[in-house]
PDB file of C-alpha atoms in Angstrom:
ATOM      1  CA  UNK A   1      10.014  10.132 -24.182  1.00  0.00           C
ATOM      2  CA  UNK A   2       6.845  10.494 -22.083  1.00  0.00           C
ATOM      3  CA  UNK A   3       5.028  13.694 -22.470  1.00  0.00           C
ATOM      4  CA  UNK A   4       4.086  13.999 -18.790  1.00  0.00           C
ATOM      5  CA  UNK A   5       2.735  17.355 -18.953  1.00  0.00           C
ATOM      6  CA  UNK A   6      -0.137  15.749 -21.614  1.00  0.00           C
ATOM      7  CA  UNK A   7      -0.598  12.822 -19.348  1.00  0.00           C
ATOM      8  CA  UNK A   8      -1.309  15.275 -16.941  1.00  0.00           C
ATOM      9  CA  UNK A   9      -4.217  17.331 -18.554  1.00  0.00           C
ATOM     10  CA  UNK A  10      -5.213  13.578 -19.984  1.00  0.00           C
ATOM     11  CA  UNK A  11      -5.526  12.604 -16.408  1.00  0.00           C
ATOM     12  CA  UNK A  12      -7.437  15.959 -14.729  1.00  0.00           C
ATOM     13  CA  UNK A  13      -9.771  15.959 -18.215  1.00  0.00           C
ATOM     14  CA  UNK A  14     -10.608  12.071 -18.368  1.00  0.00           C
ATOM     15  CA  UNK A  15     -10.439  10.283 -14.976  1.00  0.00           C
ATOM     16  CA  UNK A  16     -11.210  13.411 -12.532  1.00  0.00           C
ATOM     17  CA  UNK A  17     -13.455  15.607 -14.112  1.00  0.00           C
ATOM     18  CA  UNK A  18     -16.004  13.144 -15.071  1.00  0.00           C
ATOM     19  CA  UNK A  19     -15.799  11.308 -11.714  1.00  0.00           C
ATOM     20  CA  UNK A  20     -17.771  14.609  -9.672  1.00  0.00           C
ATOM     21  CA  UNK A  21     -14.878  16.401  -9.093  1.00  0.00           C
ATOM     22  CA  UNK A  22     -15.890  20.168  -9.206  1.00  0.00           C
ATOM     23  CA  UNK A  23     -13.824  22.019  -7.346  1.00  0.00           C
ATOM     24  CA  UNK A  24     -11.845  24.352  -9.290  1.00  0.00           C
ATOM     25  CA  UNK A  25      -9.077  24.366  -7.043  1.00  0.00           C
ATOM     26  CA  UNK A  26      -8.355  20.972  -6.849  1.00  0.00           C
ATOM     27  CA  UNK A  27      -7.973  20.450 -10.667  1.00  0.00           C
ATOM     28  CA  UNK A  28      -5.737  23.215 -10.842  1.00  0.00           C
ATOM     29  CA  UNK A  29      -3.921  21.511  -8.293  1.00  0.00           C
ATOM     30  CA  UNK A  30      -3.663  18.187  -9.785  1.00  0.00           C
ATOM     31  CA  UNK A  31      -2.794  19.739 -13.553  1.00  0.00           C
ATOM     32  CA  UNK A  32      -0.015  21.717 -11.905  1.00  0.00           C
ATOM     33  CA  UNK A  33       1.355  18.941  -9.348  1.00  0.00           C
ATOM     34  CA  UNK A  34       3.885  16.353 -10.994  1.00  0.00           C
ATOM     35  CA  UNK A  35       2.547  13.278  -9.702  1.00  0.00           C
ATOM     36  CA  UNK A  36       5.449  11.093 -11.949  1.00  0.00           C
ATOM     37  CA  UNK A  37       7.882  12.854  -8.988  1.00  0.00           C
ATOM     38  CA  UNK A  38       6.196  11.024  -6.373  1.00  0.00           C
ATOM     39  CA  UNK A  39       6.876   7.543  -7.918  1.00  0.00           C
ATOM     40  CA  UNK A  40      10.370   5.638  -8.548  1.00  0.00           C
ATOM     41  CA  UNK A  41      12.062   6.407 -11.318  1.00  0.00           C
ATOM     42  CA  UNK A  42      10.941   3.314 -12.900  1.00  0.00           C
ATOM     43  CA  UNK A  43       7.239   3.679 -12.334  1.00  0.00           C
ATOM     44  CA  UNK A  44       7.118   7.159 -14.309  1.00  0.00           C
ATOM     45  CA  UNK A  45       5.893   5.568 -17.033  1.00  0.00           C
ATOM     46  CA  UNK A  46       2.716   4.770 -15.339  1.00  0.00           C
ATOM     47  CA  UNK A  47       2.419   7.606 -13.154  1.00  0.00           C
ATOM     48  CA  UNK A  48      -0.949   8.868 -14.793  1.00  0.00           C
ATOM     49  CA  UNK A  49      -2.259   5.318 -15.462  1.00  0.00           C
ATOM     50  CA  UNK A  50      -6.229   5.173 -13.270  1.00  0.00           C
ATOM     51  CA  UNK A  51      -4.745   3.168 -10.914  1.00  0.00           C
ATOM     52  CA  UNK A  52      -2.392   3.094  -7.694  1.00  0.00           C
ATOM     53  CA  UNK A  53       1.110   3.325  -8.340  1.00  0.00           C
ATOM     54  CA  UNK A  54       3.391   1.104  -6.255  1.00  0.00           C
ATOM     55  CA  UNK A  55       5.901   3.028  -4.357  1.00  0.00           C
ATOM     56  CA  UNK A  56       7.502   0.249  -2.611  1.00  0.00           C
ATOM     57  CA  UNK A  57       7.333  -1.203   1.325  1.00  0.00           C
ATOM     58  CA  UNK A  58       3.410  -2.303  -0.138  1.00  0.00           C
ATOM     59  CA  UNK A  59       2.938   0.967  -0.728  1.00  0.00           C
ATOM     60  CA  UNK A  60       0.698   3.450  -3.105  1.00  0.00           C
ATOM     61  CA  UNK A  61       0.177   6.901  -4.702  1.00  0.00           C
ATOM     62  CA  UNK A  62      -3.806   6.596  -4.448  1.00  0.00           C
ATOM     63  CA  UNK A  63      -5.225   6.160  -8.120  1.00  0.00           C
ATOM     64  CA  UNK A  64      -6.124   9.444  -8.623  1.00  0.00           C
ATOM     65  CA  UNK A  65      -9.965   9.647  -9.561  1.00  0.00           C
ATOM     66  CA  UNK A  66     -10.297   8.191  -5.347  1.00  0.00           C
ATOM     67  CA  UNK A  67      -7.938  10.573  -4.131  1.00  0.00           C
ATOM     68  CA  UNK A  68      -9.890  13.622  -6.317  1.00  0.00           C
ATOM     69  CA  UNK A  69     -13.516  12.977  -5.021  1.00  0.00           C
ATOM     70  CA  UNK A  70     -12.017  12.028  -1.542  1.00  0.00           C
ATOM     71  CA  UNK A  71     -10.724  15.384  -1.103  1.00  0.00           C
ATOM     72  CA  UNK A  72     -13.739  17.207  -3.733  1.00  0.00           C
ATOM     73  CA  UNK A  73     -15.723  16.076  -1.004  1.00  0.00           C
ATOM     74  CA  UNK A  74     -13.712  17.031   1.965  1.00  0.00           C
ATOM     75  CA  UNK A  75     -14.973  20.770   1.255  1.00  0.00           C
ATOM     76  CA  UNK A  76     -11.010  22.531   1.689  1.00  0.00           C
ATOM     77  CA  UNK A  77     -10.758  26.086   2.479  1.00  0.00           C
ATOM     78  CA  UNK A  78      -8.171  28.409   1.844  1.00  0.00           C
ATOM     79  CA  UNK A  79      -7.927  28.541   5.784  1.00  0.00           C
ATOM     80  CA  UNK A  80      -8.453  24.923   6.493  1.00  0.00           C
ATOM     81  CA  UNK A  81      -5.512  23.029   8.642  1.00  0.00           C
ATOM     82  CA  UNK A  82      -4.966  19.458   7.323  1.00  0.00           C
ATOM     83  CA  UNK A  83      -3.306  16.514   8.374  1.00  0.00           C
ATOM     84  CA  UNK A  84      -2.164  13.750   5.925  1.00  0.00           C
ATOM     85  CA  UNK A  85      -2.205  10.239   7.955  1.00  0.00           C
ATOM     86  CA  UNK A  86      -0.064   7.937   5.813  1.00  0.00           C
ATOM     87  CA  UNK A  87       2.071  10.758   3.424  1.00  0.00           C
ATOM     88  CA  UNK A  88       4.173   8.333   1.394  1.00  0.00           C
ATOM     89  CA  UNK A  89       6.376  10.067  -0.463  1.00  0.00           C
ATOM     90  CA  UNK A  90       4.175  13.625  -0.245  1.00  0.00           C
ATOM     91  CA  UNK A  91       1.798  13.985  -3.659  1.00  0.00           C
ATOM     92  CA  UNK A  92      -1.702  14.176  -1.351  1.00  0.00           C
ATOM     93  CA  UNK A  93       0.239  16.539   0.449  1.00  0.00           C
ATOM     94  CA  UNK A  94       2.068  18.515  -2.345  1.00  0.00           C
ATOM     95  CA  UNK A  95      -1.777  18.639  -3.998  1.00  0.00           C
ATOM     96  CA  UNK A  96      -3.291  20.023  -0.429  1.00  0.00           C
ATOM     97  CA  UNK A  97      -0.402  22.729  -0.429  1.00  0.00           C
ATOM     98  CA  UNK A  98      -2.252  24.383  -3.111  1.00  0.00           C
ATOM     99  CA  UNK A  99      -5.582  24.356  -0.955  1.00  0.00           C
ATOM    100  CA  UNK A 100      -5.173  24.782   2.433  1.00  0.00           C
ATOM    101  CA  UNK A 101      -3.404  27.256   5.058  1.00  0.00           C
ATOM    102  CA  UNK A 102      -1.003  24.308   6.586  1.00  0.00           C
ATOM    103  CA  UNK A 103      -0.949  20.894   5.917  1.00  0.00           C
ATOM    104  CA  UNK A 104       0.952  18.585   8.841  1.00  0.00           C
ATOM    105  CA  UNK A 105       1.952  15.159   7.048  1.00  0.00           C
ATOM    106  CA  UNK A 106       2.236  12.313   8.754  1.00  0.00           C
ATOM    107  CA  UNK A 107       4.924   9.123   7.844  1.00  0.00           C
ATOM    108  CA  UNK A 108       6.409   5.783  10.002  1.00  0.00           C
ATOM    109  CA  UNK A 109       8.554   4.985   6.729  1.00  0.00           C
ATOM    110  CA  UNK A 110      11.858   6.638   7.278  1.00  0.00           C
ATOM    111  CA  UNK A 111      11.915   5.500   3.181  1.00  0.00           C
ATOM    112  CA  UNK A 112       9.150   7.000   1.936  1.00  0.00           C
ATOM    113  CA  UNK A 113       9.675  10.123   4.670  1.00  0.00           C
ATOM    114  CA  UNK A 114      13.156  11.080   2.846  1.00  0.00           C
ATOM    115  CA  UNK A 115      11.682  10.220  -0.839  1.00  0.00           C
ATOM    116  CA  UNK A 116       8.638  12.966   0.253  1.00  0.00           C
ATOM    117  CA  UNK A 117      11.029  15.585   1.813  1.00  0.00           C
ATOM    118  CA  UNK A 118      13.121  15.496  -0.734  1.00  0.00           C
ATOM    119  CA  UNK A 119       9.924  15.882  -3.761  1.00  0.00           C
ATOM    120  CA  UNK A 120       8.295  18.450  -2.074  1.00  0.00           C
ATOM    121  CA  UNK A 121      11.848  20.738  -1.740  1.00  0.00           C
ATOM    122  CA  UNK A 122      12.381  19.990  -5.261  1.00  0.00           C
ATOM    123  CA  UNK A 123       9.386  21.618  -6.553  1.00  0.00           C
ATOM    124  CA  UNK A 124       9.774  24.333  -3.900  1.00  0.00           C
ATOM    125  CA  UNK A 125       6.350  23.055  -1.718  1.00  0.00           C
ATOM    126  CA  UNK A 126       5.890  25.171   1.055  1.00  0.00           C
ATOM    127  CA  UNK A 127       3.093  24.719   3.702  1.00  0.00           C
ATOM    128  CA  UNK A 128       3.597  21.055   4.305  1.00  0.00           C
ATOM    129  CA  UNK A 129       5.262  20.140   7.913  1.00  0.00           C
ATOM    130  CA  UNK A 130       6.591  16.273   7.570  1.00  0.00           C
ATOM    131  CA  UNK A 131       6.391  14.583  10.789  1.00  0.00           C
ATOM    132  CA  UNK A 132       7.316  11.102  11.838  1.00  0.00           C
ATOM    133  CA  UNK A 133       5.143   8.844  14.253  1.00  0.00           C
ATOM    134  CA  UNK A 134       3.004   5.670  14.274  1.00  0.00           C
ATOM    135  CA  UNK A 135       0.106   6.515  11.578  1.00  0.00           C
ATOM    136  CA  UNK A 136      -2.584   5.367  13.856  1.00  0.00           C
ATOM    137  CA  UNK A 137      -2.085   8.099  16.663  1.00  0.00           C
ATOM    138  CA  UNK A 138      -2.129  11.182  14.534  1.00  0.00           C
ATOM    139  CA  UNK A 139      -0.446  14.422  15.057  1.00  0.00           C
ATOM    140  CA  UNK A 140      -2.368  15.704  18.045  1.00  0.00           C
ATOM    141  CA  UNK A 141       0.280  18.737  18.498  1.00  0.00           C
ATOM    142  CA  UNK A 142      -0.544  20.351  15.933  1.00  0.00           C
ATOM    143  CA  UNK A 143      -4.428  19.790  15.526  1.00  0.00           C
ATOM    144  CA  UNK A 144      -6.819  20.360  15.847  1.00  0.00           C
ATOM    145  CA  UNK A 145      -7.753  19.874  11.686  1.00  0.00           C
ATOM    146  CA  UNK A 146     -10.600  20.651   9.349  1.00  0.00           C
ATOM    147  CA  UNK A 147      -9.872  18.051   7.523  1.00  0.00           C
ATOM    148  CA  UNK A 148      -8.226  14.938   7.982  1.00  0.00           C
ATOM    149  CA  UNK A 149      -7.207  12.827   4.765  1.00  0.00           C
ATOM    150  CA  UNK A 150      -6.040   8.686   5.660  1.00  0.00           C
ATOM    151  CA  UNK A 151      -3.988   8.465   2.770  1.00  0.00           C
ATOM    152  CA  UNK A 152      -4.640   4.531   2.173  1.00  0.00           C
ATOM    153  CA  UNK A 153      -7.525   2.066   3.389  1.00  0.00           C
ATOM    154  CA  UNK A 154      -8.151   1.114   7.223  1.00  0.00           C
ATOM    155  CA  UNK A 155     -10.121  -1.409   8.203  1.00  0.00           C
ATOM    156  CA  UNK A 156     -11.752   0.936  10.789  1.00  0.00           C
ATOM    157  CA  UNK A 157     -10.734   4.441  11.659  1.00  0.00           C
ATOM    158  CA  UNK A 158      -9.414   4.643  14.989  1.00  0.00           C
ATOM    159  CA  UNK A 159     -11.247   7.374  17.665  1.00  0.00           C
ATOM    160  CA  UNK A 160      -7.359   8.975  18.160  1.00  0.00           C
ATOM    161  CA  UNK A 161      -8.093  10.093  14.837  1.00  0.00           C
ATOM    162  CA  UNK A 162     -11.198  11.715  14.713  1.00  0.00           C
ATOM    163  CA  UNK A 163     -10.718  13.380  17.893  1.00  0.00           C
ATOM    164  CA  UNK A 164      -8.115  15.124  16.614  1.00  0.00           C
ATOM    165  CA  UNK A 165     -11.020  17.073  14.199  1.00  0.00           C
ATOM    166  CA  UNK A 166     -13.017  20.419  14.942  1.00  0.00           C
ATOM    167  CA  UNK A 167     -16.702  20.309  15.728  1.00  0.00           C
ATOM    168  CA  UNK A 168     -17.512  19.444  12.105  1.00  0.00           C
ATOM    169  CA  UNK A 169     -13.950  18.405  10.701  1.00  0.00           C
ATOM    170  CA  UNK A 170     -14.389  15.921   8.173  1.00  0.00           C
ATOM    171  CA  UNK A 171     -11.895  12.972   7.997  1.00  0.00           C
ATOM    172  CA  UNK A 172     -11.846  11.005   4.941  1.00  0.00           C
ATOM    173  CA  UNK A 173     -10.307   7.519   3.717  1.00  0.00           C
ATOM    174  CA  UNK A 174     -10.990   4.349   2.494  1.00  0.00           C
ATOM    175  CA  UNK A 175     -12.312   1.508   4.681  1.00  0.00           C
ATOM    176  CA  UNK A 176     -11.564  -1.682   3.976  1.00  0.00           C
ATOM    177  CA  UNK A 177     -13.210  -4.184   6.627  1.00  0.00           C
ATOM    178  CA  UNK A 178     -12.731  -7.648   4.567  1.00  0.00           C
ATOM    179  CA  UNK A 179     -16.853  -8.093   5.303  1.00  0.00           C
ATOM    180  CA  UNK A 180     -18.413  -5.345   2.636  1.00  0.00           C
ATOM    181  CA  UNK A 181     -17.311  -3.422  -0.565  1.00  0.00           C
ATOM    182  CA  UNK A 182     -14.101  -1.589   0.215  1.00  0.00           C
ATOM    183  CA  UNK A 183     -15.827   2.214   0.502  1.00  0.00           C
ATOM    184  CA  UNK A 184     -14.634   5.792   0.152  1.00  0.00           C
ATOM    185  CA  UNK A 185     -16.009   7.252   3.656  1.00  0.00           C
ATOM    186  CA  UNK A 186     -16.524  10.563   5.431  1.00  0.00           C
ATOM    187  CA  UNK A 187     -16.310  10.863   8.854  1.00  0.00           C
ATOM    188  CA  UNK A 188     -17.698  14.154  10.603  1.00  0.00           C
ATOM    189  CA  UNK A 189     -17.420  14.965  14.169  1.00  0.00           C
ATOM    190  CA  UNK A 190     -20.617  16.914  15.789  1.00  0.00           C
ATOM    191  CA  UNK A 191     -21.709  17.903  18.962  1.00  0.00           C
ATOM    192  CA  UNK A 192     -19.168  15.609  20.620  1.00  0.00           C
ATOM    193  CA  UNK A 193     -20.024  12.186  18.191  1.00  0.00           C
ATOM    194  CA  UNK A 194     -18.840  11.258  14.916  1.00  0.00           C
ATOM    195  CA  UNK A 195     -21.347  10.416  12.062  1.00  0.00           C
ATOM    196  CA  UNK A 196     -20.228   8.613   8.763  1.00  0.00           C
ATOM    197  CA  UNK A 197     -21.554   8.815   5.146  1.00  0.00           C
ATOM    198  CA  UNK A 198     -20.006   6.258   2.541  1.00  0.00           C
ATOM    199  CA  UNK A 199     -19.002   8.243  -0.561  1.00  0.00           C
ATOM    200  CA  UNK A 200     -18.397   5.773  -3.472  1.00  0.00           C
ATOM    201  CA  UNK A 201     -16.864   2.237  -4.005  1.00  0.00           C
ATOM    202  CA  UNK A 202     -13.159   2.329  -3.367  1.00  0.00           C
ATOM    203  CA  UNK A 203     -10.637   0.341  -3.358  1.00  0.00           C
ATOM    204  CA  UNK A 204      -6.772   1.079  -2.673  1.00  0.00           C
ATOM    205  CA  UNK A 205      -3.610  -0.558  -0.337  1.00  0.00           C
ATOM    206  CA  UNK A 206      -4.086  -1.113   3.753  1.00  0.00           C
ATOM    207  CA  UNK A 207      -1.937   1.320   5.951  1.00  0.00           C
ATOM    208  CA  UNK A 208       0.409  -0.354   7.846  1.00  0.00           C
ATOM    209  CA  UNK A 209      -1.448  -0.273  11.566  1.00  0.00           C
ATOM    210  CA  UNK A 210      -4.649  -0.374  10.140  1.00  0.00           C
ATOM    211  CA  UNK A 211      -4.684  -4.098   9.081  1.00  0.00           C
ATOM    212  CA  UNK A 212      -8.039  -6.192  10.357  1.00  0.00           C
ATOM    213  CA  UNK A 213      -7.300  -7.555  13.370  1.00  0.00           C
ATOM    214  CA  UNK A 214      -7.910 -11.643  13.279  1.00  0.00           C
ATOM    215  CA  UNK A 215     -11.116 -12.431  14.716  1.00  0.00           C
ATOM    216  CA  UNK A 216     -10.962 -14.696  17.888  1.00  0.00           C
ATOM    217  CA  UNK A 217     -11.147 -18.318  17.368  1.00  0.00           C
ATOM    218  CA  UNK A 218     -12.666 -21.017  19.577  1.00  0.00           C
TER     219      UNK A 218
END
């Protein structure tokens, strides 16, 4: 039988820690958050394995050393509002429960919307809204957010997104463009524009509406 409370502490202590991640917070958060409830049943096994876990419908649970130093990075307050584009079945949101003051996350899957509204009431998560909608528009109704997290890579982030940040909200995810090294990113909006600052090499599964479009042939 799988000790998943070890694998746990194995996890925080030897793939987060030593990757930059500081914030005290967010290891809590990750020793305390079940991730092997977030996968089938018959991916528990592998739930603290460095690496994504498939969830099904080419889906992940982000390897967790990217998700860590994606959201180390993102700089989360106790007051912060955060969306979650691309919630799967809830563990990015479960972890940002711990974190922030209200966390909107955002699913298309009607799948892996049940599997994450059913997680998160198991372990008695509260702070997270689930919402339904296309992944690529947002949640503009209940933004705007200090922090956006694209739960997955995109092979560019689309402006619907970071205009749903503060003056100097920070969205962060993975992009993916098929021309360069798949990158962690951070995208800030100030004074009206959005800068960008790659992070680290990253590499994890496309959201669905964020594929590369084909380029235009002759």
């Amino acid at each position: 039988m799988v000790d998943y409370a070890a694998a746990r502490y194995n996890m925080v202590e030897s793939q987060i820690k030593p990757n930059k991640v500081t914030d005290i917070a967010l290891t809590d958060a990750m020793m305390a958050v079940p991730r092997e409830r977030f996968v089938p049943p018959d991916r528990r096994g592998v739930a603290y394995v460095d690496q994504d876990v498939a969830i099904g419908g080419g889906r992940v649970v982000m390897e967790p050393r990217i998700l860590a130093r994606m959201l180390n990075d993102a700089a989360i307050g106790p007051d912060s509002r955060v969306l979650v584009v691309g919630a799967g079945t809830g563990y990015s949101a479960a972890i940002l429960a711990r974190l922030a003051a209200k966390v909107v996350a955002l699913e298309q899957d009607k799948a892996q919307l049940a599997a994450a509204r059913a997680a998160l009431a198991d372990l008695g998560v509260h702070g997270v809204a689930l919402v339904e909608g296309p992944l690529a528009a947002g949640w503009p109704a209940e933004g705007p957010y200090e922090v956006i997290l694209v739960d997955g890579a995109v092979s560019a982030v689309p402006a619907a997104l970071t205009a749903q940040l503060v003056p100097g909200g920070r969205l962060l995810t993975v992009v993916d463009d098929g021309d360069r090294v798949a990158r962690a990113m951070m995208f800030t909006a100030i004074d009206g524009t959005v800068s960008q600052r790659p992070l680290f090499d990253a590499a994890t599964a496309t959201l669905p509406g964020f594929e590369r479009k084909p380029a235009f042939q002759f």
